[in-house]
Amino acid sequence: MATETRLIIICRLALFLTTKSNVLNSQPFSVTFQGPSDCSVEQYFDISSLSCQKCGPNQKNSTTAGLSCECQTGYRILSTNGASITCQQCPSDKPAVTKDGFGCIRCQGLLDDQGKCQCPSGSVLVERDYQGNLLEEAICKVCNGAEPSLSAPDSSGNRCERCHASFINTSRSCMCTSPSNVQAGGLCFPQNSLPIQSSAVNPNIIYTQLSLTVQSAWFSKNLYSSAAACLVYSNLTACQALGNMCAMNMHSFSSAANDACGLFNTIFRSTAALGSTQDISYWRANLPWLYYGDQPGMANRVLQTDPLPVGFSFKGDKQNTDIRLLTAVYNARGEFLKWEKVGGANLQLCPETVTKQKAAFSFGTAYQESCVLSVAELLNAKPEPLFYDVFVDLRKGQERQLLPVPTRILNQQYNGQFINEGNMNNWYLSRRVLLVDTLSGREKSLRSNPKVIRVATDIKIRFQLVVGTQKGQVFPPLLSISYTDVLITDPKTQVVPVSFAVEYEMDQKEAQIKTDIALGVLGGLGVLYSIVKTASWKRRIASPLIDLETVLKFLLFYAGDLANVFFVITVGTGLYWLIFYKAQYFVSVLLPLPAQEERLVSYIGCAFALKTVQFLHKLVHQLSVDVFLIDWERPRGKGNRTALASGEPKRDPSPISIWRTYFVANEWNEIQTIRKISPTFQVIAVLFLLEVAGFSSLALRDPWSTLERPSQAYTPPYSLTLRYGLAATLWLCIGLLQVMFFTMFYERFVEDKIRQFVDLCSISNVSVLLLSHRCFGYYIHGRSVHGHADTNMEEMNVNLKREAESLCGQRGLLPNTDTQTFQISITHRLRQQYERIREPLSRRNGPSRLVDASSANPFEQSTRAYHTMNRFLGSVIDHAHRDMDYIVRDKLLFERIIGMEFLEPTDKSIFYNDESHSFGDVLFYGNEATLLIFDTLFFCVVDLGSQSFVLAAALTYLQQTIFRLIRNAIGRRNLANKTLVDQRFLI
């Protein structure tokens, strides 16, 4: 007993472990995929288990949907509970099955393929009496087609009904006898009802994009009958169906009159006696309105003659930004379905939220939405096309008027030529539109899949502002549609890109004329100013000849001036649109379209390119400035004794310390790249305002000035004009605020490095000579009023105290003056002597073949040249050379304005008093305007190209750093070469 118990426990444990192992090792729950098409004839698709199940005895798969079973041929339904059936074979004396499938009956005639009784044409099948009792034998009753009955079997063949009026009116019977009459589309027409025979009708659809012609099953079945019924019987539905087929054919027509649009135009001309509808001459009675007139210039008159009788405003009590569009919707058979408000998915194929789709019809908001749609989804969602006649709803209180919206079909052709491209005067406007046509491309039958479909891939609604309006008036909107032909190969993988846009336009000719005038006037002034600059440059280099270098210099000067002209015009343009578009109440201006912004973008590109040339020109010029530090220090006593060859002792003067000169040179090296703004703060502040504070929202193509937008709201695209105007204005404003803070507060109360450098020169007893041109430059007089600066701390403090208490002379070059900085124009003789002293060093730095091998070593040459230059320049300042003397005078106001000296230094050099410390012109400090404009243009150009403020800020900061490093490195080397100071001391 115990053994059996143990065996049972072991078996249960083994079974548990096996089950547990299978669960752990098994895959997640899964089922085999099956569909109705996978089931055999004896199976049906069970919608509960999603699998094929076997039918009962004597049953087969239902051929309609495959979701149920039905009795085989010759079997009737014996019983059913609603879910399943039981079948029984009919006896041999009653072999046929009734139409409802529940009875067996004899037939007078033949049996069809389903085992049911079949009657000849013109008869109806009767299987039960008037009480519903099953007859022993089915009876075929002939319908009386003669008067007065004029009846025929209905479509199901179960009852006789009065035949169609077209048969009665044509043949006075239910028979459409030929050859006098023609039967088409279930109707009967006289033989000559249309100018062409039914066999001559062209049912073909030409897909120009695919170079493919398809014989449409829909056109083959309905084109002739619709045209004939429209013309002969004024059948409204048939007329609408004919218009729909013309719309499917892209409203295209030719000189031949046998296609859909040709037949429509034939009927339009033939029914002129019927008059027009709604007092519109292009809208014939009983016909749909498909075309405007074909007169030249008709599109221009329709679109730009009479404005809408409503005005739009963005703000105030009379705010009106609602665009109310209404559309009449028809199906392919010409039946009117409903009036529908435009604003949902009726004209927008892209799936989007209602909030975002509604934004498309807010006036002034540039709407742009695009997506990629699956062809398979289009085939399932759009089995038949819907047709739209779009109107503007001019609602005024209780009165409601509609204004038709003209349509421009870009695919429309006339005699094989696309007529809606190019000049507006040649456009041929139409009315009715459709979005997806999956019907006309069915070639063999209407139940087959289409061979080609047409999709409205580019839909655009355009509003144009009335010129000079102050009340927000616009002309009628234009609906432009471009269709794409899609050849069906693999619908599951094929996709179609579609887009929907609403844009607003105003005539920019006046603005362009004003811009061109401003550009011409300012550009002319720039030429004159560049000529003055070139003349000043020629005078400063003491060259009277006009040569190729002069022309090149003029072009470089003009590049900078023209860049400023372009910059002023573009920033002014952007700021104008930013202010007047965003702040207006009644609409008087609209933003330029992207195509209209191309000229502004080209101006911005020119400004940036020319400003880059100017910036590089100034940078190269600064890196080649001649600099020399004049040390006024003299030996104060005798040094150590030295023994001569004769044995007599001699005392050499004490050497002068070079550290003061090194210190001044090092300070000059440090101030070479100081600016009046902080580039780091500039970038961070601009980026904060644009991205964090939300100022970038002001550049969106909508009239709203709000900085914060809800996440679920539609975000329109950016306007390049507003984006540039906003970015440039913010960059300039922050830069100018920094400059004002730097000059008015920081330099006054914190530190002024330029004036500190001048003070350092005086304390160090070192003057600075800067020659930016051959015969022009700057002089900083740093000669100490105490005579010596190479002293100890105690004496230095005493000297500074005496100077503060005015117990010594003043620092100026002239007695009893404080002016230490000068602009200098030197004589040609002085420049020659300067170059003669530097000649050995220039030869040393030149090609090796010019170096004298017997000369002293480079260090001795540098030392000798330094002392010679120091003594020479010091003697010139002390008026020791009559032939190289100078005078000191003030510059005239006009000379300062135009930056040119009227007097030529022929006999004496001229030192102009310069209290504004203009020697900063050879530093970044004195060129802040050029640097600020260059940074602004660089930031804006990168942003316009990348549409990213963050990337633009990062690259702008990077270029500022790179050019600062270049200016420091090469400027340091130039300073060492020109001042003869060893580069190792410039840290």
CSV table of N, CA, C and O in Angstrom, one decimal, residues 884-961:
chain,number,residue,atom,x,y,z
A,884,MET,N,63.0,116.9,-40.8
A,884,MET,CA,62.0,115.9,-40.4
A,884,MET,C,61.2,116.4,-39.2
A,884,MET,O,60.8,115.6,-38.4
A,885,ASP,N,61.0,117.7,-39.2
A,885,ASP,CA,60.3,118.3,-38.0
A,885,ASP,C,58.8,118.1,-38.2
A,885,ASP,O,58.3,117.6,-39.2
A,886,TYR,N,58.0,118.5,-37.2
A,886,TYR,CA,56.5,118.3,-37.3
A,886,TYR,C,55.9,119.5,-36.6
A,886,TYR,O,56.5,120.2,-35.8
A,887,ILE,N,54.6,119.6,-36.9
A,887,ILE,CA,53.8,120.6,-36.2
A,887,ILE,C,52.6,119.9,-35.6
A,887,ILE,O,52.2,118.8,-36.0
A,888,VAL,N,52.0,120.5,-34.6
A,888,VAL,CA,50.8,119.9,-33.9
A,888,VAL,C,49.6,120.9,-34.1
A,888,VAL,O,49.7,122.1,-33.9
A,889,ARG,N,48.5,120.3,-34.6
A,889,ARG,CA,47.3,121.1,-34.8
A,889,ARG,C,46.1,120.2,-34.6
A,889,ARG,O,46.1,119.0,-34.4
A,890,ASP,N,44.9,120.9,-34.6
A,890,ASP,CA,43.6,120.2,-34.4
A,890,ASP,C,43.1,119.9,-35.8
A,890,ASP,O,43.3,120.6,-36.8
A,891,LYS,N,42.4,118.8,-35.9
A,891,LYS,CA,41.7,118.4,-37.1
A,891,LYS,C,40.4,119.2,-37.3
A,891,LYS,O,39.7,119.5,-36.3
A,892,LEU,N,40.1,119.5,-38.5
A,892,LEU,CA,38.8,120.2,-38.8
A,892,LEU,C,37.7,119.2,-38.6
A,892,LEU,O,37.9,118.0,-38.7
A,893,LEU,N,36.5,119.7,-38.3
A,893,LEU,CA,35.3,118.9,-38.0
A,893,LEU,C,35.0,118.0,-39.3
A,893,LEU,O,34.7,116.8,-39.2
A,894,PHE,N,35.1,118.7,-40.4
A,894,PHE,CA,34.8,117.9,-41.7
A,894,PHE,C,35.8,116.9,-42.0
A,894,PHE,O,35.5,115.8,-42.5
A,895,GLU,N,37.1,117.2,-41.6
A,895,GLU,CA,38.1,116.1,-41.7
A,895,GLU,C,37.8,114.9,-40.9
A,895,GLU,O,38.1,113.8,-41.3
A,896,ARG,N,37.3,115.1,-39.7
A,896,ARG,CA,37.0,114.0,-38.8
A,896,ARG,C,35.8,113.2,-39.3
A,896,ARG,O,35.8,112.0,-39.2
A,897,ILE,N,34.9,114.0,-39.9
A,897,ILE,CA,33.7,113.3,-40.4
A,897,ILE,C,34.0,112.3,-41.6
A,897,ILE,O,33.6,111.2,-41.6
A,898,ILE,N,34.7,112.8,-42.5
A,898,ILE,CA,35.0,112.0,-43.7
A,898,ILE,C,36.2,111.2,-43.6
A,898,ILE,O,36.5,110.3,-44.4
A,899,GLY,N,37.0,111.4,-42.5
A,899,GLY,CA,38.2,110.5,-42.3
A,899,GLY,C,39.3,110.8,-43.3
A,899,GLY,O,40.0,109.8,-43.7
A,900,MET,N,39.5,112.1,-43.6
A,900,MET,CA,40.5,112.4,-44.6
A,900,MET,C,41.2,113.7,-44.2
A,900,MET,O,40.6,114.6,-43.7
A,901,GLU,N,42.5,113.7,-44.4
A,901,GLU,CA,43.3,114.9,-44.0
A,901,GLU,C,43.5,115.8,-45.3
A,901,GLU,O,43.8,115.3,-46.4
A,902,PHE,N,43.2,117.1,-45.1
A,902,PHE,CA,43.3,118.0,-46.3
A,902,PHE,C,44.7,118.4,-46.6
A,902,PHE,O,45.0,118.7,-47.7
A,903,LEU,N,45.5,118.5,-45.5
A,903,LEU,CA,46.9,119.0,-45.7
A,903,LEU,C,47.8,117.8,-46.0
A,903,LEU,O,47.7,116.8,-45.3
A,904,GLU,N,48.7,118.0,-46.9
A,904,GLU,CA,49.7,117.0,-47.2
A,904,GLU,C,51.0,117.4,-46.5
A,904,GLU,O,51.5,118.5,-46.5
A,905,PRO,N,51.6,116.4,-45.8
A,905,PRO,CA,52.9,116.7,-45.0
A,905,PRO,C,54.1,116.7,-46.0
A,905,PRO,O,54.8,115.7,-46.1
A,906,THR,N,54.3,117.8,-46.7
A,906,THR,CA,55.4,117.8,-47.6
A,906,THR,C,56.7,118.2,-47.0
A,906,THR,O,57.7,117.4,-47.1
A,907,ASP,N,56.7,119.2,-46.2
A,907,ASP,CA,58.0,119.6,-45.5
A,907,ASP,C,58.0,119.2,-44.1
A,907,ASP,O,59.1,118.8,-43.6
A,908,LYS,N,56.9,119.2,-43.4
A,908,LYS,CA,56.9,118.9,-42.0
A,908,LYS,C,55.7,117.9,-41.8
A,908,LYS,O,54.7,117.9,-42.4
A,909,SER,N,56.0,117.0,-40.9
A,909,SER,CA,54.9,116.1,-40.5
A,909,SER,C,53.9,116.8,-39.7
A,909,SER,O,54.2,117.9,-39.1
A,910,ILE,N,52.7,116.2,-39.6
A,910,ILE,CA,51.6,116.9,-38.9
A,910,ILE,C,51.0,115.9,-37.8
A,910,ILE,O,50.7,114.8,-38.1
A,911,PHE,N,51.0,116.4,-36.6
A,911,PHE,CA,50.5,115.7,-35.5
A,911,PHE,C,49.1,116.3,-35.1
A,911,PHE,O,49.0,117.4,-34.7
A,912,TYR,N,48.0,115.5,-35.4
A,912,TYR,CA,46.7,116.0,-35.1
A,912,TYR,C,46.3,115.5,-33.7
A,912,TYR,O,46.4,114.4,-33.3
A,913,ASN,N,45.8,116.5,-32.9
A,913,ASN,CA,45.4,116.2,-31.5
A,913,ASN,C,44.2,115.2,-31.6
A,913,ASN,O,43.3,115.4,-32.4
A,914,ASP,N,44.3,114.1,-30.8
A,914,ASP,CA,43.3,113.1,-30.9
A,914,ASP,C,42.9,112.6,-29.5
A,914,ASP,O,43.5,111.7,-28.9
A,915,GLU,N,41.9,113.3,-28.9
A,915,GLU,CA,41.5,113.0,-27.6
A,915,GLU,C,40.5,111.8,-27.6
A,915,GLU,O,40.2,111.3,-26.5
A,916,SER,N,40.1,111.3,-28.7
A,916,SER,CA,39.2,110.2,-28.8
A,916,SER,C,39.9,108.9,-28.8
A,916,SER,O,39.2,107.8,-29.0
A,917,HIS,N,41.2,108.9,-28.7
A,917,HIS,CA,42.0,107.7,-28.8
A,917,HIS,C,41.7,106.8,-30.0
A,917,HIS,O,41.4,105.6,-29.9
A,918,SER,N,41.8,107.4,-31.1
A,918,SER,CA,41.4,106.7,-32.4
A,918,SER,C,42.4,105.7,-32.8
A,918,SER,O,42.3,105.0,-33.8
A,919,PHE,N,43.5,105.5,-32.0
A,919,PHE,CA,44.5,104.5,-32.3
A,919,PHE,C,43.8,103.1,-32.1
A,919,PHE,O,44.3,102.1,-32.6
A,920,GLY,N,42.7,103.1,-31.5
A,920,GLY,CA,41.9,101.8,-31.3
A,920,GLY,C,41.4,101.3,-32.7
A,920,GLY,O,41.0,100.1,-32.7
A,921,ASP,N,41.6,102.1,-33.8
A,921,ASP,CA,41.2,101.6,-35.1
A,921,ASP,C,42.0,100.5,-35.6
A,921,ASP,O,41.6,99.7,-36.5
A,922,VAL,N,43.2,100.3,-35.0
A,922,VAL,CA,44.1,99.2,-35.4
A,922,VAL,C,43.9,98.0,-34.5
A,922,VAL,O,44.6,97.0,-34.5
A,923,LEU,N,42.9,98.1,-33.6
A,923,LEU,CA,42.5,97.0,-32.7
A,923,LEU,C,41.0,96.6,-33.0
A,923,LEU,O,40.3,97.3,-33.7
A,924,PHE,N,40.6,95.5,-32.4
A,924,PHE,CA,39.2,95.1,-32.5
A,924,PHE,C,38.3,96.2,-31.8
A,924,PHE,O,37.2,96.4,-32.2
A,925,TYR,N,38.9,96.9,-30.8
A,925,TYR,CA,38.2,97.8,-30.1
A,925,TYR,C,37.6,98.9,-30.9
A,925,TYR,O,36.4,99.4,-30.7
A,926,GLY,N,38.3,99.4,-31.9
A,926,GLY,CA,37.9,100.5,-32.7
A,926,GLY,C,37.1,100.1,-33.9
A,926,GLY,O,36.6,100.9,-34.7
A,927,ASN,N,36.8,98.8,-34.1
A,927,ASN,CA,36.1,98.3,-35.2
A,927,ASN,C,34.9,97.5,-34.8
A,927,ASN,O,34.5,96.5,-35.4
A,928,GLU,N,34.3,97.9,-33.7
A,928,GLU,CA,33.1,97.2,-33.1
A,928,GLU,C,31.9,97.2,-34.0
A,928,GLU,O,31.2,96.2,-34.1
A,929,ALA,N,31.7,98.2,-34.8
A,929,ALA,CA,30.6,98.3,-35.7
A,929,ALA,C,30.7,97.2,-36.8
A,929,ALA,O,29.8,96.5,-37.1
A,930,THR,N,31.9,97.1,-37.3
A,930,THR,CA,32.1,96.1,-38.4
A,930,THR,C,32.0,94.7,-37.8
A,930,THR,O,31.4,93.8,-38.4
A,931,LEU,N,32.6,94.5,-36.6
A,931,LEU,CA,32.5,93.2,-36.0
A,931,LEU,C,31.0,92.8,-35.6
A,931,LEU,O,30.6,91.7,-35.8
A,932,LEU,N,30.3,93.8,-35.1
A,932,LEU,CA,28.9,93.5,-34.7
A,932,LEU,C,28.0,93.2,-35.9
A,932,LEU,O,27.2,92.3,-35.9
A,933,ILE,N,28.2,93.9,-37.0
A,933,ILE,CA,27.4,93.7,-38.2
A,933,ILE,C,27.8,92.3,-38.8
A,933,ILE,O,26.9,91.6,-39.2
A,934,PHE,N,29.1,92.0,-38.8
A,934,PHE,CA,29.5,90.7,-39.3
A,934,PHE,C,29.0,89.6,-38.5
A,934,PHE,O,28.5,88.6,-39.1
A,935,ASP,N,29.0,89.7,-37.2
A,935,ASP,CA,28.5,88.7,-36.3
A,935,ASP,C,26.9,88.5,-36.6
A,935,ASP,O,26.4,87.4,-36.6
A,936,THR,N,26.3,89.7,-36.7
A,936,THR,CA,24.8,89.6,-36.9
A,936,THR,C,24.5,88.9,-38.2
A,936,THR,O,23.6,88.0,-38.3
A,937,LEU,N,25.2,89.2,-39.3
A,937,LEU,CA,25.0,88.6,-40.6
A,937,LEU,C,25.4,87.1,-40.6
A,937,LEU,O,24.6,86.3,-41.1
A,938,PHE,N,26.4,86.8,-39.9
A,938,PHE,CA,26.8,85.4,-39.8
A,938,PHE,C,25.8,84.6,-39.1
A,938,PHE,O,25.4,83.5,-39.5
A,939,PHE,N,25.3,85.1,-37.9
A,939,PHE,CA,24.2,84.4,-37.2
A,939,PHE,C,23.0,84.2,-38.0
A,939,PHE,O,22.4,83.2,-38.0
A,940,CYS,N,22.6,85.3,-38.7
A,940,CYS,CA,21.3,85.2,-39.5
A,940,CYS,C,21.5,84.3,-40.7
A,940,CYS,O,20.5,83.6,-41.0
A,941,VAL,N,22.6,84.3,-41.4
A,941,VAL,CA,22.8,83.5,-42.6
A,941,VAL,C,22.8,82.0,-42.2
A,941,VAL,O,22.1,81.2,-42.8
A,942,VAL,N,23.5,81.7,-41.1
A,942,VAL,CA,23.4,80.3,-40.6
A,942,VAL,C,22.0,79.9,-40.2
A,942,VAL,O,21.6,78.8,-40.5
A,943,ASP,N,21.3,80.8,-39.6
A,943,ASP,CA,19.9,80.4,-39.1
A,943,ASP,C,19.0,80.3,-40.3
A,943,ASP,O,18.2,79.4,-40.3
A,944,LEU,N,19.1,81.2,-41.3
A,944,LEU,CA,18.3,81.0,-42.5
A,944,LEU,C,18.5,79.7,-43.2
A,944,LEU,O,17.6,79.2,-43.8
A,945,GLY,N,19.8,79.3,-43.2
A,945,GLY,CA,20.1,78.1,-43.9
A,945,GLY,C,19.7,76.8,-43.2
A,945,GLY,O,19.4,75.8,-43.8
A,946,SER,N,19.8,76.9,-41.8
A,946,SER,CA,19.5,75.7,-41.0
A,946,SER,C,18.2,75.7,-40.3
A,946,SER,O,17.8,74.7,-39.8
A,947,GLN,N,17.6,76.9,-40.2
A,947,GLN,CA,16.3,77.1,-39.4
A,947,GLN,C,16.5,76.7,-38.0
A,947,GLN,O,15.7,76.0,-37.4
A,948,SER,N,17.7,77.0,-37.4
A,948,SER,CA,18.0,76.6,-36.1
A,948,SER,C,18.8,77.7,-35.4
A,948,SER,O,19.9,78.0,-35.8
A,949,PHE,N,18.2,78.4,-34.4
A,949,PHE,CA,18.9,79.5,-33.7
A,949,PHE,C,20.0,78.9,-32.9
A,949,PHE,O,21.0,79.6,-32.7
A,950,VAL,N,19.8,77.7,-32.3
A,950,VAL,CA,20.9,77.1,-31.5
A,950,VAL,C,22.1,76.8,-32.3
A,950,VAL,O,23.2,77.2,-31.9
A,951,LEU,N,22.0,76.2,-33.5
A,951,LEU,CA,23.1,76.0,-34.3
A,951,LEU,C,23.8,77.3,-34.8
A,951,LEU,O,25.0,77.4,-34.8
A,952,ALA,N,23.0,78.3,-35.1
A,952,ALA,CA,23.5,79.6,-35.5
A,952,ALA,C,24.3,80.2,-34.4
A,952,ALA,O,25.4,80.8,-34.6
A,953,ALA,N,23.8,80.1,-33.2
A,953,ALA,CA,24.5,80.7,-32.0
A,953,ALA,C,25.8,80.0,-31.8
A,953,ALA,O,26.9,80.6,-31.5
A,954,ALA,N,25.8,78.7,-31.9
A,954,ALA,CA,27.0,77.9,-31.6
A,954,ALA,C,28.1,78.2,-32.7
A,954,ALA,O,29.3,78.4,-32.4
A,955,LEU,N,27.7,78.2,-34.0
A,955,LEU,CA,28.7,78.5,-35.0
A,955,LEU,C,29.2,79.9,-34.9
A,955,LEU,O,30.3,80.2,-35.3
A,956,THR,N,28.3,80.9,-34.6
A,956,THR,CA,28.8,82.3,-34.4
A,956,THR,C,29.8,82.4,-33.3
A,956,THR,O,30.8,83.1,-33.5
A,957,TYR,N,29.5,81.8,-32.2
A,957,TYR,CA,30.5,81.8,-31.1
A,957,TYR,C,31.8,81.1,-31.5
A,957,TYR,O,32.9,81.6,-31.2
A,958,LEU,N,31.7,80.1,-32.3
A,958,LEU,CA,32.9,79.4,-32.8
A,958,LEU,C,33.7,80.2,-33.7
A,958,LEU,O,35.0,80.3,-33.6
A,959,GLN,N,33.1,80.9,-34.7
A,959,GLN,CA,33.9,81.8,-35.6
A,959,GLN,C,34.5,83.0,-34.8
A,959,GLN,O,35.6,83.4,-35.2
A,960,GLN,N,33.8,83.5,-33.8
A,960,GLN,CA,34.3,84.6,-33.0
A,960,GLN,C,35.6,84.1,-32.3
A,960,GLN,O,36.6,84.8,-32.3
A,961,THR,N,35.5,82.9,-31.8
A,961,THR,CA,36.7,82.4,-31.1
A,961,THR,C,37.9,82.2,-32.0
A,961,THR,O,39.0,82.5,-31.8
